[in-house]
Short mmCIF file of C-alpha atoms and ligand atoms in Angstrom, two decimals:
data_model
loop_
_atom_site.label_atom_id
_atom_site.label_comp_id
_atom_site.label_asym_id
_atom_site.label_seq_id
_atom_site.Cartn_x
_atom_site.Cartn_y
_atom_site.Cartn_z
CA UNK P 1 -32.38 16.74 -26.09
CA UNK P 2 -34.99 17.47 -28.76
CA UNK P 3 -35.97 20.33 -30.29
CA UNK P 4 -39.91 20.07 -30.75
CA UNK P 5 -40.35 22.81 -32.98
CA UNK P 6 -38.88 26.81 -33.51
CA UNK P 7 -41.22 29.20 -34.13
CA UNK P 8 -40.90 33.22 -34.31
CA UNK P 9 -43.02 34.67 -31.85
CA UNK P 10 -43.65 38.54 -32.55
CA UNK P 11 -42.15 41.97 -31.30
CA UNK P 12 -39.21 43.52 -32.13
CA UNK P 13 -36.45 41.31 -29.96
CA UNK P 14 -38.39 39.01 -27.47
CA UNK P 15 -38.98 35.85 -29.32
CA UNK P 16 -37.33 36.80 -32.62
CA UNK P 17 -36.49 32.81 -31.79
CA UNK P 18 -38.01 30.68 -29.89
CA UNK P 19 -37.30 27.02 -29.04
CA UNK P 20 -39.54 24.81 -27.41
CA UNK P 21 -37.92 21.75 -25.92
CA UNK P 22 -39.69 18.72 -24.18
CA UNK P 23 -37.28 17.79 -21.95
CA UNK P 24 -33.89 19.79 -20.18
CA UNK P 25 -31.84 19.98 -17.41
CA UNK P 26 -32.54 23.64 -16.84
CA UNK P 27 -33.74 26.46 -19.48
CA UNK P 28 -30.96 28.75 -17.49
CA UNK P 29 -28.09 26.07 -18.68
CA UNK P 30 -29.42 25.60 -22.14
CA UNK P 31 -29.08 29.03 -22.82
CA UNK P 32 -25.77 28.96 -22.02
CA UNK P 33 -24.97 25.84 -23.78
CA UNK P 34 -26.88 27.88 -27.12
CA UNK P 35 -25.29 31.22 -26.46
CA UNK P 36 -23.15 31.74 -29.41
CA UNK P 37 -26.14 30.99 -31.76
CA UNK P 38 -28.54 33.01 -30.23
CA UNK P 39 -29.65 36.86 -30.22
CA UNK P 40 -30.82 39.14 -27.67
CA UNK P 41 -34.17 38.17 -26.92
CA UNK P 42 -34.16 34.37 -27.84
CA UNK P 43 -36.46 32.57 -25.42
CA UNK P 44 -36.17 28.88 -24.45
CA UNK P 45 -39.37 27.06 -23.19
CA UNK P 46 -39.22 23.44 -22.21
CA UNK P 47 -42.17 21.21 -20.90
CA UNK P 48 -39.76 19.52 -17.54
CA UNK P 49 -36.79 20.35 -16.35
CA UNK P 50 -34.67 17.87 -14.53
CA UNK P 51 -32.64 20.45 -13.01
CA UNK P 52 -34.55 23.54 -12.28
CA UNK P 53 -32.82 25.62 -10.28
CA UNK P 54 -33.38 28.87 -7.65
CA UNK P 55 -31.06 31.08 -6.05
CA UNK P 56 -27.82 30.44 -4.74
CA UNK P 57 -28.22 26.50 -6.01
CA UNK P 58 -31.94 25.84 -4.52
CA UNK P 59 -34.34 23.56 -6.44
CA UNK P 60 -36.82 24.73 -8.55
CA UNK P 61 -39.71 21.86 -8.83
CA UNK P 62 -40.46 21.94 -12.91
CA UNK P 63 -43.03 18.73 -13.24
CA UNK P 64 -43.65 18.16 -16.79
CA UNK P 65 -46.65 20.37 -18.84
CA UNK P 66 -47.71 21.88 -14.99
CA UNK P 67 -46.03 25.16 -15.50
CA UNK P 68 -44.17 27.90 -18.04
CA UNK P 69 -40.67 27.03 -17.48
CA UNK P 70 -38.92 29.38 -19.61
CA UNK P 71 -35.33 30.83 -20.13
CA UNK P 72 -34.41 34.18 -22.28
CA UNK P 73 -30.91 35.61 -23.37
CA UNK P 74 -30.21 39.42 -22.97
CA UNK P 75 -27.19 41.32 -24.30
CA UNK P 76 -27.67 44.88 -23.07
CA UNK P 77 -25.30 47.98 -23.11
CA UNK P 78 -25.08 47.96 -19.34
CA UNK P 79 -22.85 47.89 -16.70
CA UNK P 80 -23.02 44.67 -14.38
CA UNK P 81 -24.06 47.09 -11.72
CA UNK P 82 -27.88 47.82 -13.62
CA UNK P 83 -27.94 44.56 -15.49
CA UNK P 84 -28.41 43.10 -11.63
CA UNK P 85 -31.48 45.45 -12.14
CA UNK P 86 -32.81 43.36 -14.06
CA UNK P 87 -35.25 40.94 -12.42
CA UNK P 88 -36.74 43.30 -11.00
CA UNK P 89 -37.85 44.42 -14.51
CA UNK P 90 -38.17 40.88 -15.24
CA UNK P 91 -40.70 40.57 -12.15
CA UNK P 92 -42.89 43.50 -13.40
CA UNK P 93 -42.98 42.14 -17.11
CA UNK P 94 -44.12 38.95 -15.49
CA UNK P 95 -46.81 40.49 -13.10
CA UNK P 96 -48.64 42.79 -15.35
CA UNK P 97 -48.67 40.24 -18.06
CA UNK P 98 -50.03 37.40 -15.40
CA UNK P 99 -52.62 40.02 -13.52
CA UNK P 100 -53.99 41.07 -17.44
CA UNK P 101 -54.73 37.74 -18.57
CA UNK P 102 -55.95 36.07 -15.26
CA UNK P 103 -57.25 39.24 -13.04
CA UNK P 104 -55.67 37.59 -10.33
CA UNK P 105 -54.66 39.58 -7.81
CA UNK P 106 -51.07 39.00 -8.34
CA UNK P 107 -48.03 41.00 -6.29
CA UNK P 108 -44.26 40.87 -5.92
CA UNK P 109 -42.03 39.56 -3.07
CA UNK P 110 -39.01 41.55 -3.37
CA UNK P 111 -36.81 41.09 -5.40
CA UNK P 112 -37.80 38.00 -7.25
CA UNK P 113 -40.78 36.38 -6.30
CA UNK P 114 -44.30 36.55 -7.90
CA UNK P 115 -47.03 35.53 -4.59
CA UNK P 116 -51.00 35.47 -4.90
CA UNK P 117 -52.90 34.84 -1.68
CA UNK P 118 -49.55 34.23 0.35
CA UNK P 119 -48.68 31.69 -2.02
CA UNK P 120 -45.36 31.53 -4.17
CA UNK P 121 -46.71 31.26 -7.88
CA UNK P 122 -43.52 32.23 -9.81
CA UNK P 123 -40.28 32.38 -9.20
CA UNK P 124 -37.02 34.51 -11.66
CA UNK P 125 -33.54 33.28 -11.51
CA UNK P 126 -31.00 35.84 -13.31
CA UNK P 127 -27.68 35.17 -14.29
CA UNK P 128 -25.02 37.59 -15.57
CA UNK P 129 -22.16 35.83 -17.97
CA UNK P 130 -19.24 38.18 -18.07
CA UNK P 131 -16.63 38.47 -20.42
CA UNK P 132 -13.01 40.59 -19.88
CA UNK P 133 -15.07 42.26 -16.51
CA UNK P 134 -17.77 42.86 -19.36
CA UNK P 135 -21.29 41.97 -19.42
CA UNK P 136 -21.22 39.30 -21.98
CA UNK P 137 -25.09 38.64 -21.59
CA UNK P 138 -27.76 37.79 -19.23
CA UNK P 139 -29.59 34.74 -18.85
CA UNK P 140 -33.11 35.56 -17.62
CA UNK P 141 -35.53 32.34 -16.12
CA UNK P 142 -38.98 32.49 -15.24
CA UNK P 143 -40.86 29.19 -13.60
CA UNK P 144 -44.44 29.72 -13.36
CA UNK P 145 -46.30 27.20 -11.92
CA UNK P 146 -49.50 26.91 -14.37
CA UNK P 147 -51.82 23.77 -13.58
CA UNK P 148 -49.87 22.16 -10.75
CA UNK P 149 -52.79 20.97 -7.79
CA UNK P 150 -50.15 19.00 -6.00
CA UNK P 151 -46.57 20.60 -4.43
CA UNK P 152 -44.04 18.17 -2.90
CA UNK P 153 -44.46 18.40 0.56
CA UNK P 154 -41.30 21.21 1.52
CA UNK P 155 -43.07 23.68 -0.46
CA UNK P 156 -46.89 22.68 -0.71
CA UNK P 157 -47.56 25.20 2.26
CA UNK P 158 -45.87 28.18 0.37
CA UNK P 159 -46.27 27.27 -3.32
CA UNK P 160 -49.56 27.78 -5.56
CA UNK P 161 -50.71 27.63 -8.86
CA UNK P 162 -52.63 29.00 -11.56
CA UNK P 163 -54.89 26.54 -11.44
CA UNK P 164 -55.48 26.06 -7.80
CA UNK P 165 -56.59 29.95 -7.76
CA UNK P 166 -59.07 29.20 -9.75
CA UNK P 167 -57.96 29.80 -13.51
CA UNK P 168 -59.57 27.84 -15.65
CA UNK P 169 -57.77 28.37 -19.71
CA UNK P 170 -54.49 28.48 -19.37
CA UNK P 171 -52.69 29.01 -22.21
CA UNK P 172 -48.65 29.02 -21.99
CA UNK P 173 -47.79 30.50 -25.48
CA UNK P 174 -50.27 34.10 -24.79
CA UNK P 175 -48.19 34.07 -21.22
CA UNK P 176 -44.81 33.87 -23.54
CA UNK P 177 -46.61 36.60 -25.91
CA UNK P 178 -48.02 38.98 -23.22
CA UNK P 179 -44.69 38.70 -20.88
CA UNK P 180 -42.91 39.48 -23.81
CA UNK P 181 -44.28 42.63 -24.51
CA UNK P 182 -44.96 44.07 -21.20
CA UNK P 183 -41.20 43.13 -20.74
CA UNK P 184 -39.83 45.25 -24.02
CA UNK P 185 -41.38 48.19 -23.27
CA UNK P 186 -40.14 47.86 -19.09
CA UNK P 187 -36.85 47.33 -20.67
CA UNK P 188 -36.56 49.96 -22.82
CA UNK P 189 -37.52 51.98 -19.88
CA UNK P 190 -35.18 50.81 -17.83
CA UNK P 191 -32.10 51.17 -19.96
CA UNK P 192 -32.80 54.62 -21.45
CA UNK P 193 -32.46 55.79 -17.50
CA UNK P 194 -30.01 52.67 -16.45
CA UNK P 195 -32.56 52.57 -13.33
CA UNK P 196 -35.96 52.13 -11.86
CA UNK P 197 -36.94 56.02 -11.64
CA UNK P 198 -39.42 55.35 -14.68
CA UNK P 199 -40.45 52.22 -13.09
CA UNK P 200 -40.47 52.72 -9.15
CA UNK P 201 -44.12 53.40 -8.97
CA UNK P 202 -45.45 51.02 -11.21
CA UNK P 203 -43.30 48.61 -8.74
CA UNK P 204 -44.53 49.46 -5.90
CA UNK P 205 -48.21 49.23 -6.99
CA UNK P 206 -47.81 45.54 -6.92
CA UNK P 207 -45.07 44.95 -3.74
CA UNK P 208 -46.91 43.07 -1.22
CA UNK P 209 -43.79 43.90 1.28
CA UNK P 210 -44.68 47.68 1.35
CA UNK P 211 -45.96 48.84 4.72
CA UNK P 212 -45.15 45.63 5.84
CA UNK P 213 -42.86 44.20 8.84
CA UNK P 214 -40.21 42.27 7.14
CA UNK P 215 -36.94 40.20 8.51
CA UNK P 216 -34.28 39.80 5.88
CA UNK P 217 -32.22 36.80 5.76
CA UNK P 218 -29.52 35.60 4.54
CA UNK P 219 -27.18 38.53 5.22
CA UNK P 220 -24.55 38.42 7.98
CA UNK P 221 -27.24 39.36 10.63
CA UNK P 222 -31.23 39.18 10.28
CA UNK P 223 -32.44 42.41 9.96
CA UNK P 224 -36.00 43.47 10.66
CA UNK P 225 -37.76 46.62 9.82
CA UNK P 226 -41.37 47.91 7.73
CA UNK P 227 -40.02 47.39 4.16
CA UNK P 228 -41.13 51.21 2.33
CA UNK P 229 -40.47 50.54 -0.81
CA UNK P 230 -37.49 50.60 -3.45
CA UNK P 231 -35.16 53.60 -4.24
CA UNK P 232 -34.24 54.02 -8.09
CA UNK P 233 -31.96 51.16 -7.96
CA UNK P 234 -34.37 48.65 -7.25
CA UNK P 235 -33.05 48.31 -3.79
CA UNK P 236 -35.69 47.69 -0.79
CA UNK P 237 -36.01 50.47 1.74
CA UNK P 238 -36.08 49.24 5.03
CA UNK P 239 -36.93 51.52 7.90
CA UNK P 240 -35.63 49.90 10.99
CA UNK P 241 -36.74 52.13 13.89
CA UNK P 242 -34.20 55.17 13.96
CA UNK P 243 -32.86 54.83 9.64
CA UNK P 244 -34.03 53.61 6.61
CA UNK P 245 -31.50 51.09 5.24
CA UNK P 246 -31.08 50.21 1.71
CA UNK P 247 -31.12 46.07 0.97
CA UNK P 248 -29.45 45.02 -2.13
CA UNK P 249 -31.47 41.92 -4.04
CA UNK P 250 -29.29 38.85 -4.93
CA UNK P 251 -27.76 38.11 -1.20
CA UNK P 252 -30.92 37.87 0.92
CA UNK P 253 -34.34 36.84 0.60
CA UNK P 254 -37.14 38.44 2.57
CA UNK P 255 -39.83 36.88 4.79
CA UNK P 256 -42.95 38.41 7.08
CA UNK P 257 -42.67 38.05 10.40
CA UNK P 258 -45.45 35.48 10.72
CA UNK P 259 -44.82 33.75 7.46
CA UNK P 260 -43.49 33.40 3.86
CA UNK P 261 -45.13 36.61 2.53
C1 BT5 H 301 -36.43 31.28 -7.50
O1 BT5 H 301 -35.38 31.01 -6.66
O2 BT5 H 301 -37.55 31.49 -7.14
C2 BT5 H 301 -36.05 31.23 -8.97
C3 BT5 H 301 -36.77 30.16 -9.73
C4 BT5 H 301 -36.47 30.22 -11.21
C5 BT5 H 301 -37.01 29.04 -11.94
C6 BT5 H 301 -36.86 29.19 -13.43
S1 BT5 H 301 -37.68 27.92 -14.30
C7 BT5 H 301 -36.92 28.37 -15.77
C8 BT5 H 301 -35.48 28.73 -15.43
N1 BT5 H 301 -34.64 27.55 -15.43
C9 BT5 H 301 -34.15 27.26 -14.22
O3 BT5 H 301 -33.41 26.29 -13.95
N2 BT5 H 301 -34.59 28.17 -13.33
C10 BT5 H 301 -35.43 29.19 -13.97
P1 BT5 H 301 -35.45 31.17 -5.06
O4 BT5 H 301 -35.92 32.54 -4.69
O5 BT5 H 301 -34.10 30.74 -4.62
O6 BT5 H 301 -36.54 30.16 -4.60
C11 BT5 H 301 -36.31 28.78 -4.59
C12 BT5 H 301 -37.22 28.20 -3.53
O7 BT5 H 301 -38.58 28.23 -3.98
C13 BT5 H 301 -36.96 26.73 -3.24
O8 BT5 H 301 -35.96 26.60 -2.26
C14 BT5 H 301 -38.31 26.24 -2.76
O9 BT5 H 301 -38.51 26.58 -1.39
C15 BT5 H 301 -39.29 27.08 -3.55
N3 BT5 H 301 -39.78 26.37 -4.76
C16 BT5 H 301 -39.17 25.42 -5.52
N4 BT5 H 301 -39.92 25.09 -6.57
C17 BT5 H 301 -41.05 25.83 -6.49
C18 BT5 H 301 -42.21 25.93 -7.28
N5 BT5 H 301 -42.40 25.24 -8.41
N6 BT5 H 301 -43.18 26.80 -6.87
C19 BT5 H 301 -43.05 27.54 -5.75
N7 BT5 H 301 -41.97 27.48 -4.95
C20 BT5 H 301 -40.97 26.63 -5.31
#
């Protein structure tokens, strides 16, 4: 482990620390490993991970220098209910920071995917650490693949990059920077209402599912339906033919019909 350098990167939590690493096993665990030390709002960004991880133990490829792989403890007054809430605020941040500085045409995959042209370019993994039934805090990680040209071959046909759309200066701290405050003020939002109703249609703007035919896997049986949009909890509505069923992020991942997106 080495500690490159700390800097303080602006605003009034996000970054208050920040510690760039070369090399770790996964921003996610280092956070946890650092969690005593550090304050709401400390972010973690390390060149390669040897562990990235997804959901529900999946891989996350991290090559070294190709993308923003990037970790960031929260301690908010919520209940572990709204704190699962959370990515999706995390996925916002993430997307109107990402379409500002590249114009890309950037949307969401419910809950916690960030596609552009069909193509997975981000991906958030959020953990909750509880304490006594407690939120103790929340680990929030964001992989953003930046420069990458070349995917290992399970994902090349899903996966994309900054690069291969086309953007040409990439610069990883003004992602950090940008992210960081699109994300305080979503925050802030979000837990002076403890849900999405100041967010929903800022959401929705950019959620490539909506209007779309969806199946969505990973529950007890595949559903299918048009996915409509989220209710206040940052559920996706599904409308499957005679009801619209609410789908709760964190069990199930969602898929087109034809495809990934
Ligand atoms: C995610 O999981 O998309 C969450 C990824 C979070 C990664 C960040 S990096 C910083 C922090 N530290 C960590 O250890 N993790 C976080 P999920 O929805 O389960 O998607 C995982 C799936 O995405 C894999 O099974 C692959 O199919 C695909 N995948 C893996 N690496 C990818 C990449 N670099 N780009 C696009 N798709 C990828």
């Amino acid at each position: 482990m080495f500690f490159q350098f700390e800097v303080q990167v602006v605003m009034d939590f996000m970054g208050s620390r920040l510690i760039h690493m070369e090399e770790t096993d996964s921003t996610n665990e280092e956070i946890k490993r650092l969690s005593a030390v550090l304050h709401h709002g400390s972010i973690v960004v390390a060149d390669s991970q040897s562990m990235g991880k997804g959901r529900l133990g999946r891989n996350w490829s991290s090559p070294k220098d190709e993308g923003l792989w990037m970790s960031f403890i929260l301690r908010p007054e919520l209940s572990p209910e709204k704190c699962a809430g959370l990515t999706l605020v995390v996925a916002l941040s993430l997307t109107a920071a990402l379409r500002e500085i590249t114009g890309l045409d950037i949307k969401i995959k419910w809950p916690n995917d960030l596609v552009v042209n069909g193509c997975k370019l981000s991906g958030i993994l959020t953990e909750m650490v509880t304490r006594d039934m407690e939120v103790d805090y929340i680990v929030a990680g964001v992989g953003v693949n930046l420069t990458t040209m070349d995917f290992p071959a399970d994902i090349k046909d899903t996966a994309t990059s900054l690069s291969k759309e086309g953007v040409i200066d990439i610069d990883k701290m003004k992602i950090v920077k940008v992210f960081s405050s699109y994300f305080e003020k979503y925050f802030e939002q979000y837990v002076k209402t403890g849900d999405f109703s100041l967010l929903r249609e800022e959401y929705e703007k950019y959620l490539v599912n909506c209007g779309k035919e969806v199946r969505v896997i990973g529950s007890a049986e595949e559903l299918r339906g048009i996915a409509t949009g989220i209710n206040s909890d940052g559920e996706l509505l599904l409308d499957v033919g005679d009801k619209i069923i609410t789908i709760r992020a964190g069990e199930v991942s969602v898929r087109g019909i034809y495809g990934y997106v």
